[in-house]
GROMACS .gro file of C-alpha atoms in nm:
model
  446
    1MET     CA    1  11.138   8.168  -6.455
    2ARG     CA    2  11.138   8.353  -6.126
    3ARG     CA    3  11.454   8.318  -5.917
    4ILE     CA    4  11.388   8.251  -5.549
    5LEU     CA    5  11.681   8.288  -5.308
    6ILE     CA    6  11.660   8.131  -4.961
    7VAL     CA    7  11.918   8.256  -4.711
    8GLY     CA    8  11.979   7.988  -4.447
    9GLY     CA    9  11.906   7.615  -4.438
   10GLY     CA   10  11.777   7.577  -4.083
   11TYR     CA   11  11.423   7.476  -3.988
   12ALA     CA   12  11.240   7.755  -4.168
   13GLY     CA   13  11.469   7.758  -4.470
   14PHE     CA   14  11.474   7.381  -4.516
   15TYR     CA   15  11.097   7.345  -4.488
   16THR     CA   16  11.037   7.641  -4.719
   17ALA     CA   17  11.258   7.488  -4.990
   18TRP     CA   18  11.119   7.138  -4.932
   19ARG     CA   19  10.759   7.254  -4.972
   20LEU     CA   20  10.840   7.479  -5.267
   21GLU     CA   21  10.980   7.177  -5.453
   22LYS     CA   22  10.648   7.000  -5.404
   23LYS     CA   23  10.424   7.295  -5.492
   24LEU     CA   24  10.604   7.477  -5.774
   25ARG     CA   25  10.582   7.365  -6.133
   26ARG     CA   26  10.920   7.289  -6.286
   27ASP     CA   27  10.891   7.583  -6.529
   28GLU     CA   28  10.753   7.823  -6.267
   29ALA     CA   29  11.058   7.916  -6.058
   30GLU     CA   30  11.408   7.807  -5.970
   31VAL     CA   31  11.509   7.791  -5.604
   32THR     CA   32  11.858   7.854  -5.464
   33LEU     CA   33  11.949   7.798  -5.099
   34VAL     CA   34  12.268   7.935  -4.942
   35ASP     CA   35  12.402   7.791  -4.616
   36PRO     CA   36  12.757   7.716  -4.495
   37ARG     CA   37  12.656   7.371  -4.371
   38PRO     CA   38  12.535   7.091  -4.601
   39TYR     CA   39  12.268   6.984  -4.354
   40MET     CA   40  11.988   7.104  -4.131
   41THR     CA   41  12.042   7.035  -3.760
   42TYR     CA   42  11.743   6.916  -3.558
   43GLN     CA   43  11.842   7.113  -3.249
   44PRO     CA   44  11.595   6.964  -2.995
   45PHE     CA   45  11.799   6.642  -3.013
   46LEU     CA   46  12.134   6.809  -2.934
   47PRO     CA   47  12.105   6.753  -2.555
   48GLU     CA   48  12.050   6.382  -2.624
   49VAL     CA   49  12.354   6.380  -2.854
   50THR     CA   50  12.565   6.511  -2.564
   51ALA     CA   51  12.443   6.216  -2.356
   52GLY     CA   52  12.490   5.955  -2.627
   53SER     CA   53  12.117   5.881  -2.650
   54VAL     CA   54  12.102   5.989  -3.017
   55GLU     CA   55  12.367   5.932  -3.282
   56ALA     CA   56  12.515   6.263  -3.398
   57ARG     CA   57  12.461   6.210  -3.772
   58HIS     CA   58  12.097   6.122  -3.715
   59VAL     CA   59  12.011   6.478  -3.609
   60ALA     CA   60  12.165   6.623  -3.926
   61VAL     CA   61  11.932   6.615  -4.227
   62SER     CA   62  12.124   6.624  -4.556
   63LEU     CA   63  12.016   6.915  -4.776
   64ARG     CA   64  12.137   6.753  -5.098
   65ARG     CA   65  11.961   6.426  -5.028
   66HIS     CA   66  11.622   6.584  -4.971
   67LEU     CA   67  11.630   6.909  -5.175
   68ARG     CA   68  11.687   6.754  -5.516
   69ARG     CA   69  11.544   7.039  -5.726
   70THR     CA   70  11.705   7.319  -5.524
   71HIS     CA   71  12.039   7.469  -5.624
   72LEU     CA   72  12.257   7.457  -5.310
   73ILE     CA   73  12.551   7.688  -5.243
   74ALA     CA   74  12.785   7.616  -4.951
   75GLY     CA   75  12.852   7.969  -4.831
   76ARG     CA   76  12.725   8.269  -4.639
   77VAL     CA   77  12.519   8.564  -4.754
   78VAL     CA   78  12.711   8.863  -4.617
   79ASN     CA   79  12.504   9.145  -4.767
   80ILE     CA   80  12.152   9.188  -4.905
   81ASP     CA   81  12.074   9.475  -5.145
   82HIS     CA   82  11.705   9.428  -5.206
   83THR     CA   83  11.670   9.752  -5.399
   84ASN     CA   84  11.882   9.598  -5.675
   85ARG     CA   85  11.774   9.239  -5.600
   86THR     CA   86  12.128   9.118  -5.530
   87ALA     CA   87  12.292   8.926  -5.244
   88THR     CA   88  12.665   8.898  -5.183
   89VAL     CA   89  12.772   8.538  -5.118
   90SER     CA   90  13.099   8.443  -4.948
   91THR     CA   91  13.238   8.092  -4.998
   92ALA     CA   92  13.548   7.922  -4.860
   93ASP     CA   93  13.739   7.870  -5.185
   94ALA     CA   94  13.635   8.155  -5.414
   95PRO     CA   95  13.605   8.535  -5.408
   96ASP     CA   96  13.276   8.689  -5.295
   97ARG     CA   97  13.019   8.704  -5.571
   98GLU     CA   98  12.686   8.868  -5.632
   99LEU     CA   99  12.377   8.655  -5.671
  100HIS     CA  100  12.077   8.805  -5.848
  101TYR     CA  101  11.725   8.709  -5.747
  102ASP     CA  102  11.361   8.803  -5.796
  103VAL     CA  103  11.228   8.684  -5.460
  104ILE     CA  104  11.427   8.657  -5.138
  105VAL     CA  105  11.347   8.450  -4.829
  106VAL     CA  106  11.564   8.523  -4.526
  107THR     CA  107  11.570   8.239  -4.273
  108ALA     CA  108  11.927   8.287  -4.151
  109GLY     CA  109  11.836   8.212  -3.789
  110ALA     CA  110  12.013   8.358  -3.488
  111VAL     CA  111  12.365   8.334  -3.350
  112THR     CA  112  12.478   8.250  -2.997
  113ARG     CA  113  12.462   8.547  -2.761
  114THR     CA  114  12.791   8.606  -2.580
  115PHE     CA  115  12.929   8.858  -2.332
  116PRO     CA  116  13.287   8.981  -2.273
  117ILE     CA  117  13.349   8.757  -1.972
  118PRO     CA  118  13.715   8.668  -1.906
  119GLY     CA  119  13.794   8.314  -2.013
  120VAL     CA  120  13.468   8.236  -2.195
  121ALA     CA  121  13.614   8.271  -2.544
  122ASP     CA  122  13.897   8.032  -2.451
  123GLU     CA  123  13.709   7.777  -2.239
  124ALA     CA  124  13.341   7.757  -2.343
  125ILE     CA  125  13.166   7.532  -2.594
  126GLY     CA  126  12.827   7.629  -2.737
  127LEU     CA  127  12.530   7.397  -2.777
  128LYS     CA  128  12.380   7.511  -3.107
  129HIS     CA  129  12.545   7.278  -3.359
  130VAL     CA  130  12.591   6.902  -3.373
  131GLU     CA  131  12.971   6.934  -3.373
  132GLU     CA  132  12.952   7.113  -3.038
  133ALA     CA  133  12.727   6.845  -2.887
  134VAL     CA  134  12.968   6.571  -2.997
  135ALA     CA  135  13.266   6.760  -2.854
  136ILE     CA  136  13.089   6.802  -2.518
  137ARG     CA  137  13.011   6.431  -2.499
  138ASP     CA  138  13.362   6.322  -2.592
  139ARG     CA  139  13.524   6.561  -2.345
  140LEU     CA  140  13.309   6.433  -2.061
  141LEU     CA  141  13.380   6.068  -2.145
  142THR     CA  142  13.753   6.137  -2.178
  143ALA     CA  143  13.747   6.323  -1.845
  144PHE     CA  144  13.611   6.009  -1.676
  145GLU     CA  145  13.897   5.801  -1.820
  146ARG     CA  146  14.155   6.050  -1.697
  147ALA     CA  147  13.992   6.094  -1.356
  148ALA     CA  148  13.981   5.719  -1.296
  149ALA     CA  149  14.361   5.707  -1.326
  150LEU     CA  150  14.408   5.979  -1.061
  151PRO     CA  151  14.396   5.953  -0.681
  152PRO     CA  152  14.120   6.143  -0.497
  153GLY     CA  153  14.201   6.513  -0.488
  154PRO     CA  154  14.158   6.847  -0.663
  155GLU     CA  155  14.275   6.726  -1.008
  156ARG     CA  156  14.022   6.445  -1.014
  157ARG     CA  157  13.751   6.680  -0.885
  158LYS     CA  158  13.826   6.934  -1.158
  159LEU     CA  159  13.802   6.676  -1.436
  160LEU     CA  160  13.455   6.576  -1.315
  161THR     CA  161  13.325   6.932  -1.277
  162ALA     CA  162  13.102   7.081  -1.546
  163THR     CA  163  12.921   7.415  -1.572
  164VAL     CA  164  12.627   7.504  -1.795
  165VAL     CA  165  12.552   7.876  -1.834
  166GLY     CA  166  12.191   7.948  -1.929
  167GLY     CA  167  11.864   7.825  -1.783
  168GLY     CA  168  11.654   7.816  -2.097
  169PHE     CA  169  11.545   7.499  -2.273
  170THR     CA  170  11.884   7.423  -2.428
  171GLY     CA  171  12.075   7.480  -2.104
  172VAL     CA  172  11.837   7.288  -1.878
  173GLU     CA  173  11.799   6.992  -2.115
  174GLY     CA  174  12.173   6.978  -2.175
  175PHE     CA  175  12.241   6.997  -1.801
  176GLY     CA  176  11.988   6.725  -1.720
  177GLU     CA  177  12.116   6.491  -1.991
  178LEU     CA  178  12.481   6.536  -1.894
  179LEU     CA  179  12.402   6.482  -1.527
  180SER     CA  180  12.213   6.165  -1.621
  181LEU     CA  181  12.506   6.041  -1.832
  182ALA     CA  182  12.763   6.118  -1.562
  183THR     CA  183  12.577   5.935  -1.285
  184ALA     CA  184  12.518   5.637  -1.516
  185LEU     CA  185  12.890   5.622  -1.602
  186LEU     CA  186  12.985   5.567  -1.238
  187LYS     CA  187  12.891   5.198  -1.255
  188HIS     CA  188  13.164   5.152  -1.517
  189TYR     CA  189  13.425   5.333  -1.304
  190PRO     CA  190  13.454   5.168  -0.961
  191GLU     CA  191  13.741   5.407  -0.881
  192LEU     CA  192  13.498   5.702  -0.883
  193SER     CA  193  13.198   5.792  -0.669
  194VAL     CA  194  12.908   6.034  -0.687
  195ASP     CA  195  13.096   6.263  -0.446
  196ASP     CA  196  13.354   6.324  -0.719
  197LEU     CA  197  13.092   6.481  -0.949
  198ALA     CA  198  13.013   6.853  -0.947
  199PHE     CA  199  12.763   6.984  -1.203
  200HIS     CA  200  12.661   7.352  -1.192
  201LEU     CA  201  12.376   7.529  -1.376
  202VAL     CA  202  12.408   7.911  -1.376
  203GLU     CA  203  12.111   8.136  -1.458
  204VAL     CA  204  12.099   8.515  -1.430
  205ARG     CA  205  11.722   8.525  -1.374
  206ASP     CA  206  11.536   8.412  -1.063
  207ARG     CA  207  11.400   8.100  -1.238
  208ILE     CA  208  11.476   7.854  -1.515
  209LEU     CA  209  11.264   7.743  -1.812
  210PRO     CA  210  11.073   8.070  -1.870
  211GLU     CA  211  10.849   7.883  -2.117
  212VAL     CA  212  10.673   7.705  -1.828
  213THR     CA  213  10.490   7.862  -1.533
  214ASP     CA  214  10.647   7.923  -1.192
  215GLU     CA  215  10.563   7.604  -1.005
  216PRO     CA  216  10.681   7.360  -1.277
  217GLY     CA  217  10.999   7.569  -1.304
  218HIS     CA  218  11.055   7.537  -0.928
  219TRP     CA  219  10.991   7.163  -0.953
  220VAL     CA  220  11.267   7.127  -1.215
  221VAL     CA  221  11.515   7.306  -0.984
  222ARG     CA  222  11.425   7.077  -0.692
  223HIS     CA  223  11.446   6.772  -0.918
  224LEU     CA  224  11.792   6.859  -1.052
  225GLU     CA  225  11.926   6.940  -0.706
  226LYS     CA  226  11.788   6.613  -0.569
  227ARG     CA  227  11.994   6.433  -0.834
  228GLY     CA  228  12.310   6.611  -0.719
  229GLY     CA  229  12.313   6.916  -0.945
  230HIS     CA  230  12.392   7.267  -0.818
  231VAL     CA  231  12.152   7.533  -0.953
  232HIS     CA  232  12.263   7.895  -0.912
  233LEU     CA  233  11.973   8.138  -0.971
  234GLU     CA  234  12.010   8.516  -0.999
  235THR     CA  235  12.378   8.448  -1.059
  236LYS     CA  236  12.621   8.558  -1.328
  237LEU     CA  237  12.940   8.401  -1.452
  238VAL     CA  238  13.212   8.653  -1.359
  239SER     CA  239  13.521   8.471  -1.489
  240ALA     CA  240  13.632   8.138  -1.633
  241GLU     CA  241  13.999   8.214  -1.690
  242GLY     CA  242  14.231   7.916  -1.676
  243GLY     CA  243  13.943   7.680  -1.601
  244HIS     CA  244  13.870   7.853  -1.270
  245VAL     CA  245  13.505   7.959  -1.246
  246VAL     CA  246  13.400   8.260  -1.042
  247LEU     CA  247  13.028   8.327  -0.992
  248SER     CA  248  12.861   8.647  -0.874
  249ASP     CA  249  12.715   8.467  -0.569
  250GLY     CA  250  13.069   8.417  -0.437
  251THR     CA  251  13.111   8.057  -0.550
  252GLU     CA  252  13.452   7.962  -0.693
  253TYR     CA  253  13.581   7.628  -0.818
  254ASP     CA  254  13.807   7.467  -1.078
  255ASN     CA  255  13.612   7.357  -1.384
  256HIS     CA  256  13.685   7.122  -1.674
  257LEU     CA  257  13.381   7.152  -1.904
  258LEU     CA  258  13.210   7.489  -1.966
  259ILE     CA  259  12.895   7.489  -2.181
  260TRP     CA  260  12.751   7.819  -2.301
  261ALA     CA  261  12.373   7.816  -2.357
  262ALA     CA  262  12.285   8.173  -2.262
  263GLY     CA  263  12.046   8.240  -2.548
  264ASN     CA  264  12.062   8.387  -2.898
  265GLN     CA  265  12.102   8.725  -3.060
  266SER     CA  266  12.016   8.857  -3.403
  267ASN     CA  267  12.213   8.740  -3.702
  268PRO     CA  268  12.466   9.014  -3.791
  269VAL     CA  269  12.377   8.994  -4.161
  270VAL     CA  270  12.015   9.068  -4.074
  271ALA     CA  271  12.097   9.338  -3.824
  272ASN     CA  272  12.371   9.526  -4.009
  273HIS     CA  273  12.405   9.430  -4.375
  274THR     CA  274  12.071   9.471  -4.547
  275ASP     CA  275  11.843   9.748  -4.671
  276LEU     CA  276  11.536   9.555  -4.557
  277PRO     CA  277  11.359   9.699  -4.248
  278VAL     CA  278  11.467   9.564  -3.909
  279ASP     CA  279  11.353   9.651  -3.556
  280GLU     CA  280  11.558   9.767  -3.258
  281GLN     CA  281  11.644   9.402  -3.177
  282GLY     CA  282  11.793   9.348  -3.520
  283LEU     CA  283  11.503   9.129  -3.638
  284PHE     CA  284  11.314   9.166  -3.964
  285LYS     CA  285  10.983   9.346  -3.939
  286VAL     CA  286  10.732   9.109  -4.096
  287ARG     CA  287  10.358   9.097  -4.138
  288ALA     CA  288  10.144   8.811  -4.019
  289ASP     CA  289  10.173   8.646  -4.363
  290LEU     CA  290  10.556   8.653  -4.322
  291ARG     CA  291  10.613   8.920  -4.587
  292VAL     CA  292  10.881   9.169  -4.484
  293GLY     CA  293  10.746   9.512  -4.390
  294THR     CA  294  10.424   9.630  -4.229
  295ASP     CA  295  10.061   9.623  -4.332
  296ASP     CA  296  10.095   9.986  -4.442
  297ALA     CA  297  10.434   9.942  -4.609
  298PRO     CA  298  10.493   9.586  -4.733
  299VAL     CA  299  10.820   9.512  -4.915
  300PRO     CA  300  10.756   9.338  -5.248
  301ASP     CA  301  10.926   9.002  -5.305
  302ALA     CA  302  11.084   8.984  -4.960
  303TRP     CA  303  10.991   8.726  -4.695
  304ALA     CA  304  11.136   8.620  -4.361
  305ALA     CA  305  11.068   8.362  -4.090
  306GLY     CA  306  11.229   8.180  -3.801
  307ASP     CA  307  11.463   8.325  -3.540
  308ASN     CA  308  11.561   8.626  -3.753
  309ALA     CA  309  11.205   8.759  -3.784
  310ALA     CA  310  10.968   8.935  -3.545
  311VAL     CA  311  10.648   8.749  -3.639
  312PRO     CA  312  10.321   8.884  -3.491
  313ASP     CA  313  10.154   8.628  -3.264
  314LEU     CA  314   9.790   8.624  -3.372
  315ALA     CA  315   9.714   8.346  -3.123
  316SER     CA  316   9.812   8.561  -2.824
  317ASP     CA  317   9.570   8.771  -2.620
  318LEU     CA  318   9.843   9.030  -2.559
  319PRO     CA  319   9.848   9.318  -2.809
  320GLY     CA  320  10.176   9.353  -2.994
  321ALA     CA  321  10.300   9.005  -2.894
  322TYR     CA  322  10.546   8.818  -3.114
  323VAL     CA  323  10.575   8.446  -3.183
  324VAL     CA  324  10.824   8.263  -2.959
  325PRO     CA  325  11.137   8.183  -3.166
  326ASN     CA  326  11.151   7.806  -3.124
  327ALA     CA  327  11.167   7.498  -3.344
  328GLN     CA  328  10.794   7.434  -3.326
  329ASN     CA  329  10.718   7.774  -3.479
  330ALA     CA  330  11.006   7.776  -3.729
  331VAL     CA  331  10.893   7.449  -3.887
  332ARG     CA  332  10.534   7.565  -3.924
  333GLN     CA  333  10.640   7.907  -4.050
  334GLY     CA  334  10.848   7.740  -4.322
  335LYS     CA  335  10.546   7.543  -4.440
  336ARG     CA  336  10.320   7.850  -4.438
  337LEU     CA  337  10.588   8.057  -4.608
  338ALA     CA  338  10.614   7.817  -4.902
  339LYS     CA  339  10.237   7.825  -4.950
  340ASN     CA  340  10.229   8.204  -4.938
  341ILE     CA  341  10.515   8.242  -5.187
  342VAL     CA  342  10.339   8.013  -5.434
  343ALA     CA  343  10.011   8.198  -5.381
  344ASP     CA  344  10.184   8.532  -5.439
  345LEU     CA  345  10.355   8.410  -5.757
  346ARG     CA  346  10.018   8.296  -5.890
  347GLY     CA  347   9.835   8.616  -5.798
  348ARG     CA  348   9.634   8.469  -5.513
  349LYS     CA  349   9.587   8.597  -5.159
  350THR     CA  350   9.830   8.495  -4.888
  351LYS     CA  351   9.725   8.369  -4.545
  352PRO     CA  352   9.853   8.476  -4.202
  353TYR     CA  353  10.062   8.250  -3.983
  354VAL     CA  354   9.862   8.142  -3.678
  355HIS     CA  355   9.976   7.867  -3.446
  356HIS     CA  356   9.832   7.764  -3.111
  357SER     CA  357  10.098   7.605  -2.892
  358LEU     CA  358  10.085   7.229  -2.847
  359GLY     CA  359  10.243   7.266  -2.503
  360THR     CA  360  10.596   7.260  -2.368
  361VAL     CA  361  10.798   6.944  -2.318
  362ALA     CA  362  11.157   6.896  -2.203
  363THR     CA  363  11.387   6.605  -2.128
  364LEU     CA  364  11.583   6.611  -1.802
  365GLY     CA  365  11.777   6.291  -1.856
  366LEU     CA  366  11.703   5.928  -1.932
  367GLY     CA  367  11.350   5.850  -1.814
  368LYS     CA  368  11.296   6.199  -1.672
  369GLY     CA  369  11.106   6.493  -1.820
  370ILE     CA  370  10.843   6.762  -1.781
  371PHE     CA  371  10.542   6.857  -1.995
  372GLN     CA  372  10.302   7.150  -1.958
  373TYR     CA  373   9.994   7.243  -2.157
  374ARG     CA  374   9.812   7.534  -1.998
  375ARG     CA  375   9.737   7.411  -1.644
  376ILE     CA  376   9.817   7.047  -1.715
  377VAL     CA  377  10.163   6.948  -1.586
  378ILE     CA  378  10.312   6.600  -1.625
  379THR     CA  379  10.652   6.502  -1.486
  380GLY     CA  380  10.875   6.196  -1.482
  381LEU     CA  381  10.873   5.896  -1.715
  382LEU     CA  382  10.546   5.979  -1.894
  383ALA     CA  383  10.667   6.331  -1.979
  384TRP     CA  384  10.996   6.186  -2.105
  385LEU     CA  385  10.810   5.942  -2.329
  386MET     CA  386  10.596   6.228  -2.459
  387HIS     CA  387  10.915   6.422  -2.538
  388ARG     CA  388  11.057   6.133  -2.736
  389GLY     CA  389  10.730   6.061  -2.910
  390TYR     CA  390  10.678   6.421  -3.018
  391HIS     CA  391  11.030   6.476  -3.145
  392VAL     CA  392  11.065   6.148  -3.335
  393LEU     CA  393  10.750   6.252  -3.522
  394ALA     CA  394  10.873   6.610  -3.567
  395VAL     CA  395  11.223   6.532  -3.700
  396PRO     CA  396  11.198   6.568  -4.079
  397THR     CA  397  11.205   6.271  -4.319
  398TRP     CA  398  11.111   5.911  -4.245
  399GLU     CA  399  11.473   5.808  -4.293
  400ARG     CA  400  11.577   6.012  -3.989
  401LYS     CA  401  11.276   5.902  -3.783
  402VAL     CA  402  11.363   5.536  -3.837
  403ARG     CA  403  11.732   5.585  -3.759
  404VAL     CA  404  11.661   5.768  -3.432
  405ALA     CA  405  11.398   5.513  -3.326
  406LEU     CA  406  11.639   5.223  -3.391
  407VAL     CA  407  11.910   5.382  -3.176
  408TRP     CA  408  11.661   5.428  -2.893
  409ALA     CA  409  11.546   5.067  -2.929
  410ALA     CA  410  11.905   4.940  -2.911
  411ALA     CA  411  11.970   5.152  -2.602
  412LEU     CA  412  11.682   4.977  -2.421
  413PHE     CA  413  11.879   4.651  -2.433
  414TYR     CA  414  12.243   4.765  -2.435
  415GLY     CA  415  12.243   5.111  -2.279
  416ARG     CA  416  12.424   5.418  -2.405
  417ASP     CA  417  12.740   5.397  -2.613
  418ILE     CA  418  13.016   5.530  -2.387
  419VAL     CA  419  13.309   5.531  -2.632
  420SER     CA  420  13.486   5.867  -2.662
  421LEU     CA  421  13.622   5.968  -3.003
  422LEU     CA  422  13.789   6.288  -2.889
  423SER     CA  423  14.084   6.214  -3.117
  424VAL     CA  424  13.856   6.281  -3.416
  425GLN     CA  425  13.896   6.651  -3.340
  426HIS     CA  426  14.273   6.613  -3.393
  427PRO     CA  427  14.298   6.341  -3.660
  428ARG     CA  428  14.666   6.392  -3.748
  429GLU     CA  429  14.810   6.364  -3.397
  430ALA     CA  430  14.874   5.987  -3.408
  431PHE     CA  431  15.018   6.006  -3.759
  432VAL     CA  432  15.247   6.297  -3.673
  433ALA     CA  433  15.365   6.118  -3.357
  434ALA     CA  434  15.440   5.804  -3.560
  435THR     CA  435  15.628   6.008  -3.820
  436LEU     CA  436  15.841   6.175  -3.554
  437GLY     CA  437  15.903   5.837  -3.395
  438ASP     CA  438  16.025   5.692  -3.726
  439ARG     CA  439  16.259   5.988  -3.763
  440ASP     CA  440  16.404   5.931  -3.418
  441ARG     CA  441  16.459   5.561  -3.492
  442GLN     CA  442  16.649   5.621  -3.816
  443VAL     CA  443  17.015   5.519  -3.800
  444PRO     CA  444  17.243   5.803  -3.916
  445ARG     CA  445  17.441   5.725  -4.226
  446ARG     CA  446  17.822   5.735  -4.207
   0.00000   0.00000   0.00000
C-alpha cells in the first residue's frame, strides 16, 4: 500500500483527505494527516463568532468524526526531506520522530503576518483561529460590564475603544461585526451611550477590501463611518504599548481591544525547512495540476495546495497570474487534488485546477453586507442574506450546516447571546481564590 502524508488539516488538507477516503480502495493506499488542532476551522465564520451570531464550536469541523479512515497525528511537521521521503513530526508529549511516506501533500496554510511594532506582541489578538474569535467577543462583552460600572470619563472611554489593524476581508468583516454588536449592546446598558464607543479600522493602503473594485470599496468606508466607525486609510500602527495606540496620521488614544488582521505570510516550514522548490515569497512552486515543481521539472510524488502554494490562475487573462489564496479556492483545490492523486496512483492523466470566481461577498454586521460579481454590486440586506446563504452551503458536512442554521433561526426571535465567558480562559482562578480563602479562615491550632 502506498503511504500518503497530508501536512495540515485546513481547507485544502481536510477536503483532500475527505475525498481520498471516498475515492481510494481500502487496499490501495493509507492516508495520514498531521495537524496540531483536532479540527478544521471554517474561517469565513470567525467574524460572526466575534459578534455572537455563530456558536464557536459550530465553525470547527472535527477531523476524527469525519475522517474515519485517515490516521490522524496531533502535531506539527517541522521538516520535510523529500529526497528520502521522510518528514519530521513534533508532538507535545513525545520526542520528534520521522515519518516515512511515498506521496506527500503539503497544505500547511499560512501564518499571521506580523511586524516589530512596540506593544503588538503584548496587546494584540489575531483573527485566524476560533479561540481568538471567542476571546475577542468575551473581552468586548466584559468591557461593557466594566464600563457600565464606571462614571463617564477616560477609563470608560478606553474600555469601549477597539482597534482593528488590516483592511482585508478578515479585518473589515471583523470590524463591521464588532461595531454591529457594540451598538446593539447599548440597549442593554442604559448607563452607556453611542458617544462612549470608539472603533478604529487601520489600513496601510489607500483603500480597503482589495478584492472588490474601487467604488464598492469606497462605499464600504462611507457605510462604516456612517455607523460611527473611524477608518484610517494610508495609515500605519506606530505603537500600542501599554494600551496606548499611536497611528502614523498623528492620531493617539487609549485602547482596550487590539485585533490584528494584517494579512498572512508563508508558513516557516514551507519557506525554510524543506528540500522542495519554493519561490521568493516562500510558497511552493506548483503546476496547474497542483503537483510541486514546474512543467519542465515536476517533482514526483509531491503535491501542494492552499495558502502555501503559488497556483497558476488559468482563469485569469493576465500572464503569470496566481490564484487568490482564499477559502473558495482552497476548498476546490482540495477536491481537485484528491482526484489528481488518485489518477496519478492509477496511471491516468491529471487535470489542471481551473476556477472562475463566483463573486465576492462580505458581511458588515447584522443585516448589512456587500456582494460584487464583475460589474454587479449589491449592498445591504440582500447582500447579507447572500453571504449567509453561500456560507451555510459552503461549510462542510450537513451536521455543521444544520447547527449553524438553527443558531441563526434562534437569533431571529431572541437576538444574539450576550453572555461573556471570559473566565474560561483562566479556569482555575475561582478555585484558587476559594482555596486561599479557606486557608485564611482556618483557626490556628494551639
